PDB file of C-alpha atoms in Angstrom:
ATOM      1  CA  MET A 943     -15.093  38.471   7.428  1.00 46.00           C
ATOM      2  CA  SER A 944     -15.665  35.655   5.085  1.00 46.00           C
ATOM      3  CA  SER A 945     -17.895  35.339   2.167  1.00 47.00           C
ATOM      4  CA  GLY A 946     -20.309  32.430   2.071  1.00 49.00           C
ATOM      5  CA  ASN A 947     -18.057  30.479  -0.291  1.00 49.00           C
ATOM      6  CA  ALA A 948     -15.426  29.200   2.167  1.00 49.00           C
ATOM      7  CA  VAL A 949     -13.544  26.109   1.006  1.00 49.00           C
ATOM      8  CA  ALA A 950     -12.523  23.413   3.498  1.00 48.00           C
ATOM      9  CA  PRO A 951      -8.836  22.446   3.532  1.00 49.00           C
ATOM     10  CA  THR A 952      -8.048  19.300   1.554  1.00 49.00           C
ATOM     11  CA  ASP A 953      -5.364  16.638   1.616  1.00 48.00           C
ATOM     12  CA  THR A 954      -3.207  15.676  -1.353  1.00 51.00           C
ATOM     13  CA  GLU A 955      -5.980  13.566  -2.867  1.00 52.00           C
ATOM     14  CA  GLY A 956      -8.541  16.376  -2.707  1.00 52.00           C
ATOM     15  CA  ASP A 957     -10.536  14.882   0.185  1.00 50.00           C
ATOM     16  CA  ALA A 958     -11.899  17.426   2.641  1.00 48.00           C
ATOM     17  CA  LEU A 959     -10.017  17.360   5.944  1.00 48.00           C
ATOM     18  CA  ILE A 960     -12.841  19.121   7.789  1.00 49.00           C
ATOM     19  CA  PRO A 961     -16.261  17.831   6.777  1.00 50.00           C
ATOM     20  CA  GLU A 962     -19.101  20.245   6.321  1.00 54.00           C
ATOM     21  CA  ASN A 963     -21.096  18.723   9.173  1.00 53.00           C
ATOM     22  CA  GLY A 964     -18.277  19.395  11.677  1.00 53.00           C
ATOM     23  CA  GLY A 965     -17.709  15.678  12.487  1.00 53.00           C
ATOM     24  CA  GLU A 966     -14.664  13.526  11.967  1.00 56.00           C
ATOM     25  CA  PRO A 967     -13.073  13.516   8.512  1.00 53.00           C
ATOM     26  CA  LYS A 968     -14.248  10.648   6.363  1.00 53.00           C
ATOM     27  CA  LYS A 969     -11.810   8.555   4.423  1.00 56.00           C
ATOM     28  CA  GLU A 970     -13.193   6.128   1.894  1.00 60.00           C
ATOM     29  CA  VAL A 971     -12.042   2.535   2.199  1.00 53.00           C
ATOM     30  CA  ASN A 972     -11.262   0.801  -1.043  1.00 59.00           C
ATOM     31  CA  TRP A 973     -13.396  -2.282  -0.421  1.00 57.00           C
ATOM     32  CA  GLY A 974     -12.681  -3.576  -3.916  1.00 61.00           C
ATOM     33  CA  SER A 975      -9.010  -4.019  -3.038  1.00 71.00           C
ATOM     34  CA  CYS A 976      -9.863  -5.728   0.259  1.00 72.00           C
ATOM     35  CA  GLN A 977     -12.277  -8.025  -1.522  1.00 75.00           C
ATOM     36  CA  GLN A 978      -9.673  -8.858  -4.178  1.00 76.00           C
ATOM     37  CA  ASN A 979      -7.117  -9.714  -1.495  1.00 73.00           C
ATOM     38  CA  TRP A 980      -9.648 -11.869   0.346  1.00 76.00           C
ATOM     39  CA  MET A 981     -10.636 -13.697  -2.845  1.00 78.00           C
ATOM     40  CA  ALA A 982      -6.960 -14.278  -3.715  1.00 73.00           C
ATOM     41  CA  LEU A 983      -6.376 -15.787  -0.263  1.00 71.00           C
ATOM     42  CA  VAL A 984      -9.416 -18.045  -0.596  1.00 75.00           C
ATOM     43  CA  ALA A 985      -8.271 -19.156  -4.067  1.00 74.00           C
ATOM     44  CA  LEU A 986      -4.785 -19.889  -2.720  1.00 68.00           C
ATOM     45  CA  LEU A 987      -6.130 -21.990   0.137  1.00 69.00           C
ATOM     46  CA  ARG A 988      -8.558 -23.873  -2.091  1.00 74.00           C
ATOM     47  CA  GLY A 989      -5.888 -24.509  -4.707  1.00 71.00           C
ATOM     48  CA  SER A 990      -3.711 -26.874  -2.668  1.00 73.00           C
ATOM     49  CA  PHE A 991      -4.197 -29.957  -0.556  1.00 78.00           C
ATOM     50  CA  LEU A 992      -1.682 -28.492   1.908  1.00 80.00           C
ATOM     51  CA  SER A 993      -4.254 -25.967   3.080  1.00 78.00           C
ATOM     52  CA  VAL A 994      -6.068 -28.809   4.849  1.00 81.00           C
ATOM     53  CA  LEU A 995      -3.034 -29.122   7.120  1.00 86.00           C
ATOM     54  CA  LEU A 996      -3.623 -25.592   8.458  1.00 84.00           C
ATOM     55  CA  VAL A 997      -5.942 -27.178  11.021  1.00 86.00           C
ATOM     56  CA  PHE A 998      -2.823 -28.414  12.835  1.00 91.00           C
ATOM     57  CA  ILE A 999      -1.841 -24.862  13.837  1.00 90.00           C
ATOM     58  CA  PRO A1000      -4.586 -24.380  16.458  1.00 92.00           C
ATOM     59  CA  LEU A1001      -4.330 -28.070  17.405  1.00 94.00           C
ATOM     60  CA  GLY A1002      -0.621 -27.671  18.152  1.00 93.00           C
ATOM     61  CA  ILE A1003      -1.285 -24.610  20.283  1.00 94.00           C
ATOM     62  CA  ALA A1004      -4.124 -26.384  22.097  1.00 95.00           C
ATOM     63  CA  ALA A1005      -1.939 -29.445  22.719  1.00 95.00           C
ATOM     64  CA  TYR A1006       0.641 -27.271  24.464  1.00 94.00           C
ATOM     65  CA  GLN A1007      -1.866 -25.165  26.410  1.00 95.00           C
ATOM     66  CA  LEU A1008      -3.898 -28.182  27.547  1.00 94.00           C
ATOM     67  CA  ASP A1009      -0.770 -30.232  28.378  1.00 93.00           C
ATOM     68  CA  TRP A1010      -1.513 -33.171  26.089  1.00 94.00           C
ATOM     69  CA  GLY A1011       2.062 -34.387  26.389  1.00 93.00           C
ATOM     70  CA  ASN A1012       5.291 -33.687  24.579  1.00 94.00           C
ATOM     71  CA  VAL A1013       4.751 -36.274  21.840  1.00 95.00           C
ATOM     72  CA  TRP A1014       1.392 -34.768  20.790  1.00 95.00           C
ATOM     73  CA  VAL A1015       2.772 -31.230  20.978  1.00 94.00           C
ATOM     74  CA  PHE A1016       5.728 -32.188  18.786  1.00 94.00           C
ATOM     75  CA  TRP A1017       3.787 -34.038  16.088  1.00 95.00           C
ATOM     76  CA  LEU A1018       0.922 -31.539  15.852  1.00 95.00           C
ATOM     77  CA  ASN A1019       3.365 -28.641  15.551  1.00 92.00           C
ATOM     78  CA  PHE A1020       5.499 -30.622  13.104  1.00 91.00           C
ATOM     79  CA  MET A1021       2.431 -31.053  10.900  1.00 93.00           C
ATOM     80  CA  ALA A1022       1.630 -27.329  11.315  1.00 91.00           C
ATOM     81  CA  ILE A1023       5.028 -26.321   9.925  1.00 87.00           C
ATOM     82  CA  ILE A1024       4.333 -27.990   6.568  1.00 87.00           C
ATOM     83  CA  PRO A1025       1.530 -25.662   5.392  1.00 87.00           C
ATOM     84  CA  LEU A1026       3.262 -22.652   6.923  1.00 85.00           C
ATOM     85  CA  ALA A1027       6.398 -23.358   4.880  1.00 82.00           C
ATOM     86  CA  TRP A1028       4.191 -23.721   1.799  1.00 82.00           C
ATOM     87  CA  LEU A1029       2.487 -20.375   2.519  1.00 83.00           C
ATOM     88  CA  ILE A1030       5.862 -18.675   3.001  1.00 82.00           C
ATOM     89  CA  GLY A1031       7.013 -20.072  -0.348  1.00 80.00           C
ATOM     90  CA  GLU A1032       3.854 -18.981  -2.160  1.00 81.00           C
ATOM     91  CA  SER A1033       4.009 -15.511  -0.598  1.00 81.00           C
ATOM     92  CA  THR A1034       7.658 -15.128  -1.491  1.00 82.00           C
ATOM     93  CA  GLU A1035       6.952 -16.131  -5.096  1.00 82.00           C
ATOM     94  CA  ALA A1036       4.099 -13.618  -5.343  1.00 81.00           C
ATOM     95  CA  LEU A1037       6.303 -10.851  -3.953  1.00 81.00           C
ATOM     96  CA  SER A1038       9.119 -11.839  -6.316  1.00 81.00           C
ATOM     97  CA  GLU A1039       6.847 -11.509  -9.336  1.00 82.00           C
ATOM     98  CA  GLU A1040       5.949  -7.974  -8.300  1.00 81.00           C
ATOM     99  CA  SER A1041       9.378  -6.772  -7.196  1.00 82.00           C
ATOM    100  CA  GLY A1042      11.716  -8.056  -9.888  1.00 80.00           C
ATOM    101  CA  PRO A1043      14.487 -10.658 -10.043  1.00 79.00           C
ATOM    102  CA  VAL A1044      17.038  -9.043  -7.704  1.00 82.00           C
ATOM    103  CA  VAL A1045      14.676  -8.300  -4.840  1.00 82.00           C
ATOM    104  CA  GLY A1046      12.882 -11.587  -5.538  1.00 80.00           C
ATOM    105  CA  GLY A1047      16.111 -13.538  -5.171  1.00 78.00           C
ATOM    106  CA  LEU A1048      16.896 -11.741  -1.935  1.00 80.00           C
ATOM    107  CA  LEU A1049      13.408 -12.518  -0.617  1.00 80.00           C
ATOM    108  CA  ASN A1050      13.740 -16.189  -1.590  1.00 77.00           C
ATOM    109  CA  ALA A1051      17.126 -16.449   0.111  1.00 74.00           C
ATOM    110  CA  THR A1052      15.843 -14.756   3.266  1.00 76.00           C
ATOM    111  CA  PHE A1053      12.453 -16.368   3.695  1.00 77.00           C
ATOM    112  CA  GLY A1054      13.560 -19.733   2.370  1.00 72.00           C
ATOM    113  CA  ASN A1055      15.452 -20.223   5.621  1.00 76.00           C
ATOM    114  CA  VAL A1056      13.057 -18.450   7.978  1.00 79.00           C
ATOM    115  CA  VAL A1057      12.410 -21.612  10.005  1.00 77.00           C
ATOM    116  CA  GLU A1058      16.117 -22.014  10.712  1.00 81.00           C
ATOM    117  CA  MET A1059      16.388 -18.326  11.635  1.00 82.00           C
ATOM    118  CA  ILE A1060      13.510 -18.651  14.117  1.00 84.00           C
ATOM    119  CA  LEU A1061      14.962 -21.813  15.678  1.00 84.00           C
ATOM    120  CA  CYS A1062      18.386 -20.202  15.968  1.00 88.00           C
ATOM    121  CA  GLY A1063      16.900 -17.068  17.501  1.00 90.00           C
ATOM    122  CA  PHE A1064      15.068 -19.032  20.190  1.00 90.00           C
ATOM    123  CA  GLY A1065      18.109 -21.247  20.735  1.00 91.00           C
ATOM    124  CA  ILE A1066      20.402 -18.275  21.295  1.00 93.00           C
ATOM    125  CA  TYR A1067      17.807 -16.643  23.562  1.00 93.00           C
ATOM    126  CA  ARG A1068      17.655 -19.807  25.710  1.00 92.00           C
ATOM    127  CA  ASP A1069      21.429 -20.340  25.574  1.00 92.00           C
ATOM    128  CA  GLU A1070      21.092 -23.609  23.637  1.00 90.00           C
ATOM    129  CA  ILE A1071      24.220 -23.221  21.540  1.00 91.00           C
ATOM    130  CA  LEU A1072      24.363 -26.913  20.584  1.00 92.00           C
ATOM    131  CA  VAL A1073      20.804 -26.713  19.199  1.00 89.00           C
ATOM    132  CA  VAL A1074      21.775 -23.631  17.188  1.00 90.00           C
ATOM    133  CA  GLN A1075      24.869 -25.345  15.795  1.00 91.00           C
ATOM    134  CA  CYS A1076      22.919 -28.481  14.866  1.00 89.00           C
ATOM    135  CA  THR A1077      20.154 -26.422  13.264  1.00 85.00           C
ATOM    136  CA  LEU A1078      22.614 -24.490  11.116  1.00 86.00           C
ATOM    137  CA  MET A1079      24.557 -27.636  10.192  1.00 88.00           C
ATOM    138  CA  GLY A1080      21.340 -29.463   9.292  1.00 85.00           C
ATOM    139  CA  SER A1081      20.206 -26.534   7.170  1.00 82.00           C
ATOM    140  CA  ILE A1082      23.493 -26.410   5.293  1.00 80.00           C
ATOM    141  CA  LEU A1083      23.594 -30.166   4.738  1.00 82.00           C
ATOM    142  CA  SER A1084      19.980 -30.370   3.616  1.00 79.00           C
ATOM    143  CA  ASN A1085      20.378 -27.446   1.236  1.00 75.00           C
ATOM    144  CA  LEU A1086      23.589 -28.783  -0.240  1.00 75.00           C
ATOM    145  CA  LEU A1087      23.316 -32.542  -0.149  1.00 79.00           C
ATOM    146  CA  LEU A1088      19.601 -33.247  -0.211  1.00 79.00           C
ATOM    147  CA  VAL A1089      18.704 -30.693  -2.854  1.00 77.00           C
ATOM    148  CA  LEU A1090      21.780 -31.428  -4.959  1.00 76.00           C
ATOM    149  CA  GLY A1091      21.292 -35.190  -4.634  1.00 81.00           C
ATOM    150  CA  CYS A1092      17.605 -34.956  -5.585  1.00 82.00           C
ATOM    151  CA  SER A1093      18.559 -32.813  -8.573  1.00 80.00           C
ATOM    152  CA  PHE A1094      21.075 -35.412  -9.748  1.00 80.00           C
ATOM    153  CA  TRP A1095      18.638 -38.277  -9.200  1.00 86.00           C
ATOM    154  CA  LEU A1096      15.595 -36.678 -10.846  1.00 85.00           C
ATOM    155  CA  GLY A1097      17.685 -35.264 -13.671  1.00 84.00           C
ATOM    156  CA  GLY A1098      19.196 -38.714 -14.273  1.00 86.00           C
ATOM    157  CA  MET A1099      15.735 -40.221 -14.567  1.00 86.00           C
ATOM    158  CA  LYS A1100      14.954 -37.962 -17.510  1.00 82.00           C
ATOM    159  CA  GLN A1101      18.359 -37.594 -19.179  1.00 83.00           C
ATOM    160  CA  LYS A1102      21.249 -40.045 -19.123  1.00 80.00           C
ATOM    161  CA  LEU A1103      23.860 -37.330 -19.640  1.00 83.00           C
ATOM    162  CA  GLN A1104      23.605 -34.171 -17.536  1.00 79.00           C
ATOM    163  CA  GLN A1105      25.537 -30.924 -17.664  1.00 78.00           C
ATOM    164  CA  TYR A1106      26.067 -28.705 -14.624  1.00 73.00           C
ATOM    165  CA  ASN A1107      27.734 -25.405 -13.957  1.00 75.00           C
ATOM    166  CA  ALA A1108      31.289 -26.188 -12.853  1.00 76.00           C
ATOM    167  CA  LEU A1109      31.502 -23.197 -10.492  1.00 77.00           C
ATOM    168  CA  GLY A1110      28.275 -24.212  -8.783  1.00 70.00           C
ATOM    169  CA  ALA A1111      29.439 -27.802  -8.391  1.00 67.00           C
ATOM    170  CA  VAL A1112      32.799 -26.726  -6.935  1.00 72.00           C
ATOM    171  CA  THR A1113      31.077 -24.338  -4.535  1.00 68.00           C
ATOM    172  CA  SER A1114      28.626 -27.017  -3.362  1.00 62.00           C
ATOM    173  CA  THR A1115      31.273 -29.689  -2.865  1.00 65.00           C
ATOM    174  CA  SER A1116      33.800 -27.426  -1.142  1.00 63.00           C
ATOM    175  CA  LEU A1117      31.459 -26.463   1.677  1.00 55.00           C
TER     176      LEU A1117
END
């Protein structure tokens, strides 16, 4: 026998698991958080001219599906990669700010080369070993030579005498 003051079981946050009306349990959705995330995404997309290039994503898919030809498929998807790389970079930076320098560095190293990882994955899946080798070699050369060369060039425009970490220079030139 129970008295008229029965208490419904609750979860860890104190919400009733069995509602008084006998229906499904109700969980409140934090719409403020969803709205903040949506507004942050809108601000991100409005804040850069690269967001205009996002239109190339559905165009690239449509070009392939509607058989517009290999040249159109290539160039539309090439243009689609540019804003996607930008979004990956912005997302990685935002995660790095929240997670600290160690995890942030790991995220930057991982997602900074996500395009190469995807290309290599598809190349291995389709047994295109030469494509995988060229992709990895191009990634290494662009990271070492292009970035290092641009650093030297832009640094030389501002300062006539530059100083670099000797260990970093030896590591870059030995690869």
